[in-house]
PDB file of C-alpha atoms in Angstrom:
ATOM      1  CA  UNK A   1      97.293  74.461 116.737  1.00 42.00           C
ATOM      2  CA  UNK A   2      95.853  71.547 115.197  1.00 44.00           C
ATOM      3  CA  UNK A   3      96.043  71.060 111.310  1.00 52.00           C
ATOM      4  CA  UNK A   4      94.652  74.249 109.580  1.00 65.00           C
ATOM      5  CA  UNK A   5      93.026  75.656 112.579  1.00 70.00           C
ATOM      6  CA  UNK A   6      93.870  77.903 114.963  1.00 75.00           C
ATOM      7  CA  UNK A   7      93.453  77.043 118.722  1.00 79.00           C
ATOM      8  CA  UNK A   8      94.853  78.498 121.491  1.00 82.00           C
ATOM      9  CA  UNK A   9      97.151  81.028 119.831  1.00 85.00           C
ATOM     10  CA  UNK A  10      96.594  84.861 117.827  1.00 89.00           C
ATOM     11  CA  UNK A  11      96.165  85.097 114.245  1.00 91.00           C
ATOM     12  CA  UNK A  12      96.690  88.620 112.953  1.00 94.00           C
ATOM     13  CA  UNK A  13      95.157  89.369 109.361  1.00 95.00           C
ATOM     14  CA  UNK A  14      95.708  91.957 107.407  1.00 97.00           C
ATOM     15  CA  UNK A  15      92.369  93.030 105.841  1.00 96.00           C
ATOM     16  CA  UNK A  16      92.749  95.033 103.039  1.00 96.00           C
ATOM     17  CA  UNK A  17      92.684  98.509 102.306  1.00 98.00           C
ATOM     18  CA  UNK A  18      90.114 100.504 100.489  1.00 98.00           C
ATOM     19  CA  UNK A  19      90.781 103.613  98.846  1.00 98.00           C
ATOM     20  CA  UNK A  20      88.727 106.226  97.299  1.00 98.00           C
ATOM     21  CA  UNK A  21      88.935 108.054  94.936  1.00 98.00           C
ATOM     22  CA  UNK A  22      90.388 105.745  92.335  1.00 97.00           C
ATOM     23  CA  UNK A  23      91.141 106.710  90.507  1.00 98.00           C
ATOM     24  CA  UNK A  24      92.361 110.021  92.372  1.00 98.00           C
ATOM     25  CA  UNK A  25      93.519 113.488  90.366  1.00 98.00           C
ATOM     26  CA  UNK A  26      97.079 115.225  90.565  1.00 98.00           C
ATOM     27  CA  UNK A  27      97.247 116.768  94.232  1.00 97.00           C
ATOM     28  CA  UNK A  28      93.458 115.124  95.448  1.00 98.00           C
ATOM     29  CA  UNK A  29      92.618 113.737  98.754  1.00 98.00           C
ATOM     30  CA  UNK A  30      92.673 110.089  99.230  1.00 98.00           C
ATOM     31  CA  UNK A  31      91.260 108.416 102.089  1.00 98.00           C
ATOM     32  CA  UNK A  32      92.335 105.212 103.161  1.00 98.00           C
ATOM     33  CA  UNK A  33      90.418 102.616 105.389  1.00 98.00           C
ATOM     34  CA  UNK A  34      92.857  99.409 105.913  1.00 98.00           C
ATOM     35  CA  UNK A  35      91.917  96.878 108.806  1.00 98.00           C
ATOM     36  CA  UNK A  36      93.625  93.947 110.698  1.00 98.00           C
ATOM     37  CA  UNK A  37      91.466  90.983 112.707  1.00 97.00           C
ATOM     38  CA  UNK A  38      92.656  89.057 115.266  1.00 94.00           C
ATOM     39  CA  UNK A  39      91.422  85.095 113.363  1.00 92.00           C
ATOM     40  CA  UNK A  40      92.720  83.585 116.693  1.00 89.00           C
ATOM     41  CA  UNK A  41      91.133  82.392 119.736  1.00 90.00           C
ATOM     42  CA  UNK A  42      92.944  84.124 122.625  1.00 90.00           C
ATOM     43  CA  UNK A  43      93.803  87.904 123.353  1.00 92.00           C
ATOM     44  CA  UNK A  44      96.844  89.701 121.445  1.00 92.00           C
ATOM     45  CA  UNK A  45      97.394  90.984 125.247  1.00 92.00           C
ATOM     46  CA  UNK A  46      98.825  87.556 126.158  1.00 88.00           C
ATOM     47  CA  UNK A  47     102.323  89.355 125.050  1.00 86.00           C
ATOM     48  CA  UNK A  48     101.262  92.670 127.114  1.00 86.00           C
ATOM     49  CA  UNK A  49      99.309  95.357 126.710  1.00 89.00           C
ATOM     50  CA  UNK A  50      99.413  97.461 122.913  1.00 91.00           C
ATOM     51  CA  UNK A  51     101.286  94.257 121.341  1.00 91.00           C
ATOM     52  CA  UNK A  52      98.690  94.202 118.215  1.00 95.00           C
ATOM     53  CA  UNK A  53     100.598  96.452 115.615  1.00 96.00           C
ATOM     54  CA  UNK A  54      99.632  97.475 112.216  1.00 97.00           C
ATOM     55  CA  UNK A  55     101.278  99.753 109.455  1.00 98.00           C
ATOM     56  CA  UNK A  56     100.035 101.335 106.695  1.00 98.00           C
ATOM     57  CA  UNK A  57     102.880 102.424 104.245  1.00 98.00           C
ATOM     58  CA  UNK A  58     102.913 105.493 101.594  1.00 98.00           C
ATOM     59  CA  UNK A  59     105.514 106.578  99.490  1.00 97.00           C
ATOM     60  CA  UNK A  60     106.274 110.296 100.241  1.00 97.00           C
ATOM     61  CA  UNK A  61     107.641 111.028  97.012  1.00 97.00           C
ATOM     62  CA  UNK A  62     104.049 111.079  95.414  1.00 97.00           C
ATOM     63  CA  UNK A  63     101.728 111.892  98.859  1.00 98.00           C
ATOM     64  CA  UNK A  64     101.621 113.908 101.580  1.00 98.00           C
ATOM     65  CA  UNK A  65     100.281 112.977 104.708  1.00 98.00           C
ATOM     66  CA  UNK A  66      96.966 114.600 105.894  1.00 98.00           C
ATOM     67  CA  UNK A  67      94.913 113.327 109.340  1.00 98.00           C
ATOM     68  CA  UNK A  68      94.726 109.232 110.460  1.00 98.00           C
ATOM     69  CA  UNK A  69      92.873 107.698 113.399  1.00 98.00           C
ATOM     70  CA  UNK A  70      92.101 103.872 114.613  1.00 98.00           C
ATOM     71  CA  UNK A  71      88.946 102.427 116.106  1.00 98.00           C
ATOM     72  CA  UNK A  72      89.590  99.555 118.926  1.00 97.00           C
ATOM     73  CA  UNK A  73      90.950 102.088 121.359  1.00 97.00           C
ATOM     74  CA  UNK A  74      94.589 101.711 118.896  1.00 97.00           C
ATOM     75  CA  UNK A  75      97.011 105.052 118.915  1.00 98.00           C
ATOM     76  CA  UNK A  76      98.918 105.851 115.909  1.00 98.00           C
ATOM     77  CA  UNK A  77     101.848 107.955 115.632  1.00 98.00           C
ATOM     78  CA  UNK A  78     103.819 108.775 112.293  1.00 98.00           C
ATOM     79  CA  UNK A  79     107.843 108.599 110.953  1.00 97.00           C
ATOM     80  CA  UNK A  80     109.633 108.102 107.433  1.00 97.00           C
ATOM     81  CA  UNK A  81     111.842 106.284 106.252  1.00 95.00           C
ATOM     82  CA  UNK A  82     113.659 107.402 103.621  1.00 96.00           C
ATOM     83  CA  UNK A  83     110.431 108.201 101.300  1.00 96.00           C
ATOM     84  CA  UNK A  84     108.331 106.086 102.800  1.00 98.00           C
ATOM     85  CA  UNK A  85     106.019 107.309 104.994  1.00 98.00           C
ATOM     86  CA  UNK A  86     104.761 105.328 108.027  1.00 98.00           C
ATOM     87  CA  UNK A  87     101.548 105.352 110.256  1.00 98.00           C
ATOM     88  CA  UNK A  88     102.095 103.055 113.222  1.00 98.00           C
ATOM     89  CA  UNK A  89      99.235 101.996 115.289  1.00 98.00           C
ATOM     90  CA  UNK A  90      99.121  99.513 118.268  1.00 97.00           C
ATOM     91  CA  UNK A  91      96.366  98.694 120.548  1.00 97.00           C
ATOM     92  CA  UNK A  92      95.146  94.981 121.748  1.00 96.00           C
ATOM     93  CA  UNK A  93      92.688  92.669 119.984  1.00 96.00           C
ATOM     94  CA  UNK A  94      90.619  90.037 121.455  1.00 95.00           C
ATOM     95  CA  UNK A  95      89.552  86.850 119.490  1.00 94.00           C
ATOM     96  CA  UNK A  96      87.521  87.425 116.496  1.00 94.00           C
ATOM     97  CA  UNK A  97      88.084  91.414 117.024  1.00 97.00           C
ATOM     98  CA  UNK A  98      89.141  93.908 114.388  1.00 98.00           C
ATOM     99  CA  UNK A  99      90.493  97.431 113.630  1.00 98.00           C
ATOM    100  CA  UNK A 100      90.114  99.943 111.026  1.00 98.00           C
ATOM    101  CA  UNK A 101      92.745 102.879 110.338  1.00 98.00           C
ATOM    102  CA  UNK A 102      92.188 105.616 108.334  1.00 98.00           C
ATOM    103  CA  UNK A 103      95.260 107.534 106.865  1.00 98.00           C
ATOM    104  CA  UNK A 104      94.232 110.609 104.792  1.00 98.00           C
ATOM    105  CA  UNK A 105      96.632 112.037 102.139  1.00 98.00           C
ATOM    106  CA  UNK A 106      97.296 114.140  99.318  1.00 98.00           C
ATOM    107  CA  UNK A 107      98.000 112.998  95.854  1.00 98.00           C
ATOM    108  CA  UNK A 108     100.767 116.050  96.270  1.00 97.00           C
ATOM    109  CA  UNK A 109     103.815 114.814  94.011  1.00 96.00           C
ATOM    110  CA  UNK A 110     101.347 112.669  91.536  1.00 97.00           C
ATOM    111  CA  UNK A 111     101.377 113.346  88.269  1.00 97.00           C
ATOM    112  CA  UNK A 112      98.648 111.807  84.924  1.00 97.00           C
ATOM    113  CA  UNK A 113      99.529 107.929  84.177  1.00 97.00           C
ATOM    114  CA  UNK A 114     101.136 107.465  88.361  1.00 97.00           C
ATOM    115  CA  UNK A 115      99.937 104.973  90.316  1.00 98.00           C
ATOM    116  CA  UNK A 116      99.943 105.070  94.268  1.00 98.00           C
ATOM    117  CA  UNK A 117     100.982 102.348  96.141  1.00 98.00           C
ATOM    118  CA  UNK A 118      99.957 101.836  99.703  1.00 98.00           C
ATOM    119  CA  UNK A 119     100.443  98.787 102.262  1.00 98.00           C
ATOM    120  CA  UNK A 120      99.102  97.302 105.174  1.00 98.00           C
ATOM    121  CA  UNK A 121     101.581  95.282 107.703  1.00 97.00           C
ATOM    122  CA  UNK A 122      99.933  93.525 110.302  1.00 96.00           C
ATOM    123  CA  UNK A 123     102.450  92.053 112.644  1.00 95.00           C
ATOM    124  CA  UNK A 124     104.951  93.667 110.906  1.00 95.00           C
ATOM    125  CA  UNK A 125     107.937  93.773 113.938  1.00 93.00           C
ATOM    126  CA  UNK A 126     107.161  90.261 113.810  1.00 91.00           C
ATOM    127  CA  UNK A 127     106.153  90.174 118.139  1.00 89.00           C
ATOM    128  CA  UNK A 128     104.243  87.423 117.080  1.00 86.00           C
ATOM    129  CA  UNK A 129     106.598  85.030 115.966  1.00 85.00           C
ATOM    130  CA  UNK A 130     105.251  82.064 113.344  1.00 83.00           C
ATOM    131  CA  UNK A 131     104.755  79.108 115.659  1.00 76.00           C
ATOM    132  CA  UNK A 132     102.433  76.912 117.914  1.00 70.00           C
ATOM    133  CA  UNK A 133     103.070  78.725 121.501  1.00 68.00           C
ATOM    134  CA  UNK A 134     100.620  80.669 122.834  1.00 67.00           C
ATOM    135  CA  UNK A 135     102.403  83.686 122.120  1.00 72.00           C
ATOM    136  CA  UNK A 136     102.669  82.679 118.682  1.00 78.00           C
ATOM    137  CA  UNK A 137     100.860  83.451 115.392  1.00 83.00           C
ATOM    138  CA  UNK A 138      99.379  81.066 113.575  1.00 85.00           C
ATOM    139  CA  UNK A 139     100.450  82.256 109.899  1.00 86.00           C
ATOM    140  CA  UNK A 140     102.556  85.350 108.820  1.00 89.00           C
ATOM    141  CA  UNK A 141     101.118  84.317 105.328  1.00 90.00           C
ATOM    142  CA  UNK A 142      98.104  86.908 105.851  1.00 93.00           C
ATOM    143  CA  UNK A 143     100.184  89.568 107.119  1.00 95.00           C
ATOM    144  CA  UNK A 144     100.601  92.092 104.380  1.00 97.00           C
ATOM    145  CA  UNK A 145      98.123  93.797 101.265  1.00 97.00           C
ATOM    146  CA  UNK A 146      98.954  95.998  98.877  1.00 98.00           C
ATOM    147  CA  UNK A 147      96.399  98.430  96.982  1.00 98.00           C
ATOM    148  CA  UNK A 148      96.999 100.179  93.391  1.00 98.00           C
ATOM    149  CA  UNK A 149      95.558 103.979  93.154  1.00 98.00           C
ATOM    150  CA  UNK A 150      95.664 105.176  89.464  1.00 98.00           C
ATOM    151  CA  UNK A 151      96.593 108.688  89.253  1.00 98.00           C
ATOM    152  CA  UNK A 152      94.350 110.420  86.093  1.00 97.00           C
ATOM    153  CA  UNK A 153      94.559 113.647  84.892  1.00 92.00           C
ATOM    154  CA  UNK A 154      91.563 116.134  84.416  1.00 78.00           C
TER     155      UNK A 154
END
């Protein structure tokens, strides 16, 4: 790595998420899209194969989760913790590639005047360490988003 640049290492970034509806009605279906690049110049598989990992977070108290998918040849599986539920995905990312999940859900446990919260993790197991190795990521700075879905009444 050389000043702000990234050369010869992975830079994982998490995209953002976009949601629709928002705003979404008590017990709708929300879609989510979130995506994660790879801003660096060599292969996420320089760690192994499936070493690119990216979460997208929902809080089971106010959603339940519906169907998810990932493009770039990524598989996702699902857990909770606590109320939080999580979509895992993993796959590999060359440089300058990208993925987009999709988590579906169900505004379930939402009420008029809630708002949703969802996040996006990208590195978040932290396999890429913050460094200047090849095996390192350039910044965990880009790492995590957060998007706001307003819950409204009819």
């Amino acid at each position: 790595m050389t000043g702000s640049l990234c050369t010869s290492c992975v830079d994982l970034v998490a995209g953002g998420i976009l949601d629709t509806p928002d705003p979404v009605a008590p017990g709708g279906s929300i879609a989510r899209i979130a995506t994660m690049s790879n801003a660096g110049d060599i292969s996420t598989a320089v760690l192994g194969p499936a070493s690119a990992q990216i979460w997208v977070v929902l809080d089971g108290t106010y959603e339940t989760l519906g169907t998810y998918s990932a493009t770039a040849g990524f598989t996702c599986t699902d857990g909770t913790v606590f109320t939080l539920i999580v979509v895992e995905c993993v796959g590999d990312l060359g440089p300058g590639q990208g993925v987009a999940v999709t988590v579906n859900s169900t505004a379930s446990g939402a009420s008029d005047g809630d708002v949703l919260y969802s996040y996006l993790f990208a590195d978040p197991s932290n396999i890429y360490p913050e460094g200047t190795g090849s095996g390192d990521e350039f910044t965990d700075a880009n790492n995590q988003v957060t998007e706001a879905t307003s819950v409204v009444g009819p």
